[in-house]
Amino acid sequence: MLLEALYHVPRDKWAYAYDTETIHLRVRTKKDDVDCVVALTGDKYDWEHTYFEVMMEKAATDDCFDYWECAVRPKYKRLCYTFRLSTGPVSIYLLDNGTRYECPPPPIHYFEFPYIHEIDLFKVPAWAKEAVFYQIMPDRFAKGNPSIDPDGTEPWGGIPKLDNFFGGDLQGVLDHLDDLLELGINAIYFTPVFVSPSNHKYDIVDYKKVDPHFGDNALLKRLVEECHSKGIRVMLDAVFNHCSDKFPPFEDVLKNGKNSKYKDWFHINSFPAEVVDGIPTYDTFGFFSNMPKFNTANPEVKNYLLEIADYWIREIKVDGWRLDVANEVDHHFWRDFRKVVKSANPDAYIVGEVWSDSLTWLLGDQFDSVMNYPFSGTVLEFFNGGISSGTFGNRIGALLMRYPQQTNEVVFNLLSSHDTPRLLTCLGEDKRRLQLAIVFLFTFMGTPCIYYGDEMGLTGYEDPDCRKCMEWDPDKQDRELYNFYRNMIALRKKNNALREGRFRILQAYDDDSCIVYERVDDAIHFTIWMNNTPEPRTLSHPMETDDWQDSLTGEPVIPEDGMMNIPLDPYGYRILCRSL
């Protein structure tokens, strides 16, 4: 047993309260090095009468490690514990001060979870577990009121450029809410809707006003009310890292320099604020001089932005915020942001844009979720044939072990967005590969999001090509693909096991491109079978019962001699289920 590989700390994702009665524990060991891990638990004040052992399950594996997990429900909300790890006849004990071959008497050197305080629980919005999001860029989704089009608006469906407009607006969204309902959508994520000179609106001039080319505040409020009446949640985009160079306080800095009362609202490195040899003398988003970066540690800036966050939640009743460039804003700001937003609406959903490991923001004091780009990168690489199913399984396992379970249940999973090429384009316009990726999206843990038009077969490379106008002509829509999306959404919404059930990979090999995995809760057991190859394949896996059926057709599927054999077409899949 490789002792150097063992790891556990009594905090963060390794030991945390899942709810008011349950503590989750995780331990890491070297891959394929340990046969069994048992948590020895009890109350340090009465170990003799509270002692019990909990068998841990190998919940995930990555390239180097196995991860073991269990749920413990201590009678008095306190937990004292150690781990017994066994390989064959050899056992060791992992304690707070290291490893031993003999277990010392408790509680000295044992790990502790001192008490489950409800106020300290990381609570995520329950509705986010049920949500199927649809991302909309208002200028590109639907035109509802041509009279408010920007000057120079181009005909709908033209070639997207960095600086052109097509006249989409909030009325257009209102006019198509029933189309979203038909698809099965119950949550919308809007890219920014506030006053801005650009088509994307990520350079905001007025945070308190809907852009007049989209409508006005009253129209947004009516849209939100109409969405709520149809069971659709609404999440807006908060651009609090930076603003527009047309933002009045920054214009004051440009005009008055060191004498501006707003000079400390921004990170001005030298005056005057200008661009020298292509580099601004002030901090910006990237090196875009038209997007100066806020100094969110400044009390006036913080108060201004937090008031904005509060207003749209309280007055317009939006259901959450997606936070642009969230990792470039200080943690103190986001902690205060969470307090303000959750005070206005405890069920508000807070999603940060962070493109890498985000645990720092997901410990209960800042975000509920993040945009899970590591997930999308891994999924796209596998279904494009870039990695084996074994590598894919390892990477998915590592992703699941990044965060506590309550985050995994609502992490914002997407396969394309306004910042990436379109899904169909990423997959070489191979619709069969796309379907496999979408099956995985809707049968995996987390909150799925569809980028507008992907369900109709829109294509597009990097920005601006990925920001094409929505296709509303039925003759130009891929209705077969649309119906596939609709069926997968319906399957997920119908079955709690696909939203909150345990995920486990059953079969994935380093020299293969096929995968079998399961989702299971107390009521139903799903197994998903995927042939990610250009050749027909039959996948086999042991099954103990014969009560399986195809979840899409209802057809019985019977194993033979305890072995399920599933023939699959190239890039084919089947989803089986059984009641428990």
mmCIF file of C-alpha atoms in Angstrom, residues 228-381:
data_model
loop_
_atom_site.group_PDB
_atom_site.id
_atom_site.type_symbol
_atom_site.label_atom_id
_atom_site.label_comp_id
_atom_site.label_asym_id
_atom_site.label_seq_id
_atom_site.Cartn_x
_atom_site.Cartn_y
_atom_site.Cartn_z
ATOM 1 C CA HIS A 228 -42.782 32.559 -13.970
ATOM 2 C CA SER A 229 -46.411 31.981 -14.907
ATOM 3 C CA LYS A 230 -45.209 29.251 -17.287
ATOM 4 C CA GLY A 231 -42.806 27.688 -14.781
ATOM 5 C CA ILE A 232 -39.645 29.177 -16.335
ATOM 6 C CA ARG A 233 -36.886 30.697 -14.175
ATOM 7 C CA VAL A 234 -34.794 33.632 -15.399
ATOM 8 C CA MET A 235 -31.073 34.243 -14.789
ATOM 9 C CA LEU A 236 -29.346 37.459 -15.850
ATOM 10 C CA ASP A 237 -25.686 38.136 -16.612
ATOM 11 C CA ALA A 238 -23.785 40.320 -14.103
ATOM 12 C CA VAL A 239 -20.727 42.034 -15.582
ATOM 13 C CA PHE A 240 -19.084 43.311 -12.401
ATOM 14 C CA ASN A 241 -15.450 42.791 -13.349
ATOM 15 C CA HIS A 242 -15.456 45.634 -15.853
ATOM 16 C CA CYS A 243 -17.680 48.194 -17.562
ATOM 17 C CA SER A 244 -17.700 50.255 -20.752
ATOM 18 C CA ASP A 245 -15.352 53.152 -21.375
ATOM 19 C CA LYS A 246 -18.634 55.033 -21.918
ATOM 20 C CA PHE A 247 -19.638 54.344 -18.302
ATOM 21 C CA PRO A 248 -20.090 57.861 -16.825
ATOM 22 C CA PRO A 249 -17.659 57.465 -13.882
ATOM 23 C CA PHE A 250 -14.929 56.253 -16.239
ATOM 24 C CA GLU A 251 -15.652 59.080 -18.656
ATOM 25 C CA ASP A 252 -15.087 61.407 -15.704
ATOM 26 C CA VAL A 253 -11.691 59.797 -15.136
ATOM 27 C CA LEU A 254 -10.807 60.286 -18.797
ATOM 28 C CA LYS A 255 -11.805 63.928 -18.550
ATOM 29 C CA ASN A 256 -10.456 64.923 -15.128
ATOM 30 C CA GLY A 257 -7.610 62.448 -14.556
ATOM 31 C CA LYS A 258 -6.154 62.591 -11.050
ATOM 32 C CA ASN A 259 -8.798 65.120 -10.051
ATOM 33 C CA SER A 260 -11.690 62.779 -10.841
ATOM 34 C CA LYS A 261 -13.695 61.726 -7.801
ATOM 35 C CA TYR A 262 -14.038 58.339 -9.485
ATOM 36 C CA LYS A 263 -10.326 57.680 -10.018
ATOM 37 C CA ASP A 264 -10.310 55.020 -7.279
ATOM 38 C CA TRP A 265 -13.272 53.223 -8.861
ATOM 39 C CA PHE A 266 -10.773 51.719 -11.305
ATOM 40 C CA HIS A 267 -7.202 50.427 -11.353
ATOM 41 C CA ILE A 268 -5.403 53.393 -12.918
ATOM 42 C CA ASN A 269 -1.683 52.660 -13.151
ATOM 43 C CA SER A 270 -0.666 56.069 -14.485
ATOM 44 C CA PHE A 271 -2.355 59.249 -15.638
ATOM 45 C CA PRO A 272 -3.678 60.194 -18.046
ATOM 46 C CA ALA A 273 -5.791 57.075 -18.617
ATOM 47 C CA GLU A 274 -4.876 56.222 -22.177
ATOM 48 C CA VAL A 275 -3.502 53.515 -24.446
ATOM 49 C CA VAL A 276 0.272 53.480 -24.933
ATOM 50 C CA ASP A 277 1.795 51.110 -27.498
ATOM 51 C CA GLY A 278 -1.404 49.087 -27.493
ATOM 52 C CA ILE A 279 -1.525 48.662 -23.698
ATOM 53 C CA PRO A 280 -3.930 50.729 -21.553
ATOM 54 C CA THR A 281 -2.485 52.601 -18.576
ATOM 55 C CA TYR A 282 -5.381 51.180 -16.584
ATOM 56 C CA ASP A 283 -6.396 47.596 -15.897
ATOM 57 C CA THR A 284 -9.010 46.148 -18.227
ATOM 58 C CA PHE A 285 -10.709 42.938 -19.203
ATOM 59 C CA GLY A 286 -7.906 41.341 -21.193
ATOM 60 C CA PHE A 287 -6.286 44.261 -23.013
ATOM 61 C CA PHE A 288 -9.543 45.751 -24.285
ATOM 62 C CA SER A 289 -9.292 49.473 -23.633
ATOM 63 C CA ASN A 290 -13.075 49.853 -23.955
ATOM 64 C CA MET A 291 -13.599 47.588 -20.908
ATOM 65 C CA PRO A 292 -11.932 49.182 -17.852
ATOM 66 C CA LYS A 293 -11.745 46.969 -14.766
ATOM 67 C CA PHE A 294 -13.611 47.924 -11.596
ATOM 68 C CA ASN A 295 -11.808 48.242 -8.268
ATOM 69 C CA THR A 296 -14.343 46.112 -6.399
ATOM 70 C CA ALA A 297 -12.455 46.608 -3.127
ATOM 71 C CA ASN A 298 -13.461 50.276 -3.235
ATOM 72 C CA PRO A 299 -16.461 50.710 -0.875
ATOM 73 C CA GLU A 300 -18.270 53.045 -3.285
ATOM 74 C CA VAL A 301 -17.894 50.609 -6.179
ATOM 75 C CA LYS A 302 -18.933 47.680 -4.019
ATOM 76 C CA ASN A 303 -22.036 49.473 -2.775
ATOM 77 C CA TYR A 304 -22.961 50.553 -6.302
ATOM 78 C CA LEU A 305 -22.689 47.043 -7.743
ATOM 79 C CA LEU A 306 -24.352 45.310 -4.808
ATOM 80 C CA GLU A 307 -27.276 47.705 -5.107
ATOM 81 C CA ILE A 308 -27.573 46.656 -8.751
ATOM 82 C CA ALA A 309 -27.514 42.974 -7.792
ATOM 83 C CA ASP A 310 -30.212 43.558 -5.192
ATOM 84 C CA TYR A 311 -32.454 45.677 -7.452
ATOM 85 C CA TRP A 312 -32.914 43.178 -10.269
ATOM 86 C CA ILE A 313 -33.635 40.379 -7.786
ATOM 87 C CA ARG A 314 -36.095 42.326 -5.604
ATOM 88 C CA GLU A 315 -37.825 44.559 -8.133
ATOM 89 C CA ILE A 316 -37.737 42.552 -11.352
ATOM 90 C CA LYS A 317 -37.839 39.179 -9.555
ATOM 91 C CA VAL A 318 -35.126 37.487 -11.588
ATOM 92 C CA ASP A 319 -34.073 34.116 -10.184
ATOM 93 C CA GLY A 320 -30.322 34.357 -10.288
ATOM 94 C CA TRP A 321 -27.095 35.798 -11.652
ATOM 95 C CA ARG A 322 -24.431 34.438 -13.949
ATOM 96 C CA LEU A 323 -21.197 36.250 -13.038
ATOM 97 C CA ASP A 324 -18.964 37.259 -15.933
ATOM 98 C CA VAL A 325 -15.173 36.854 -15.494
ATOM 99 C CA ALA A 326 -15.921 35.888 -11.900
ATOM 100 C CA ASN A 327 -12.425 34.645 -11.094
ATOM 101 C CA GLU A 328 -10.928 38.102 -11.703
ATOM 102 C CA VAL A 329 -13.045 39.740 -8.975
ATOM 103 C CA ASP A 330 -11.914 39.647 -5.338
ATOM 104 C CA HIS A 331 -13.367 37.045 -2.973
ATOM 105 C CA HIS A 332 -14.412 39.660 -0.421
ATOM 106 C CA PHE A 333 -16.746 41.170 -2.998
ATOM 107 C CA TRP A 334 -18.330 37.847 -3.888
ATOM 108 C CA ARG A 335 -18.897 36.979 -0.230
ATOM 109 C CA ASP A 336 -20.806 40.225 0.239
ATOM 110 C CA PHE A 337 -22.560 39.682 -3.090
ATOM 111 C CA ARG A 338 -23.880 36.320 -1.898
ATOM 112 C CA LYS A 339 -25.203 37.847 1.317
ATOM 113 C CA VAL A 340 -27.043 40.580 -0.577
ATOM 114 C CA VAL A 341 -28.499 38.279 -3.226
ATOM 115 C CA LYS A 342 -29.547 35.543 -0.802
ATOM 116 C CA SER A 343 -31.115 38.176 1.462
ATOM 117 C CA ALA A 344 -33.208 39.386 -1.475
ATOM 118 C CA ASN A 345 -34.082 35.808 -2.522
ATOM 119 C CA PRO A 346 -32.690 32.781 -0.634
ATOM 120 C CA ASP A 347 -33.511 30.626 -3.695
ATOM 121 C CA ALA A 348 -31.498 32.746 -6.120
ATOM 122 C CA TYR A 349 -29.008 30.731 -8.203
ATOM 123 C CA ILE A 350 -25.473 32.152 -8.416
ATOM 124 C CA VAL A 351 -23.270 30.836 -11.251
ATOM 125 C CA GLY A 352 -19.701 32.041 -11.704
ATOM 126 C CA GLU A 353 -17.783 32.066 -14.961
ATOM 127 C CA VAL A 354 -14.620 30.205 -13.992
ATOM 128 C CA TRP A 355 -12.977 28.019 -16.615
ATOM 129 C CA SER A 356 -10.885 25.788 -14.327
ATOM 130 C CA ASP A 357 -11.054 24.139 -10.888
ATOM 131 C CA SER A 358 -13.386 26.376 -8.884
ATOM 132 C CA LEU A 359 -13.473 24.885 -5.375
ATOM 133 C CA THR A 360 -12.286 28.187 -3.881
ATOM 134 C CA TRP A 361 -15.606 29.762 -4.877
ATOM 135 C CA LEU A 362 -17.775 26.725 -4.049
ATOM 136 C CA LEU A 363 -17.474 26.322 -0.288
ATOM 137 C CA GLY A 364 -20.830 27.877 0.550
ATOM 138 C CA ASP A 365 -19.792 31.498 0.976
ATOM 139 C CA GLN A 366 -19.683 32.668 -2.659
ATOM 140 C CA PHE A 367 -21.239 30.797 -5.627
ATOM 141 C CA ASP A 368 -23.729 27.958 -5.929
ATOM 142 C CA SER A 369 -22.261 26.789 -9.214
ATOM 143 C CA VAL A 370 -19.848 27.559 -12.031
ATOM 144 C CA MET A 371 -19.926 27.193 -15.799
ATOM 145 C CA ASN A 372 -18.410 23.750 -16.132
ATOM 146 C CA TYR A 373 -16.089 24.230 -19.098
ATOM 147 C CA PRO A 374 -13.750 21.426 -17.911
ATOM 148 C CA PHE A 375 -16.762 19.125 -18.323
ATOM 149 C CA SER A 376 -17.503 20.352 -21.842
ATOM 150 C CA GLY A 377 -13.860 20.052 -22.889
ATOM 151 C CA THR A 378 -13.671 16.475 -21.628
ATOM 152 C CA VAL A 379 -16.968 15.434 -23.221
ATOM 153 C CA LEU A 380 -16.119 16.973 -26.587
ATOM 154 C CA GLU A 381 -12.656 15.422 -26.646
#
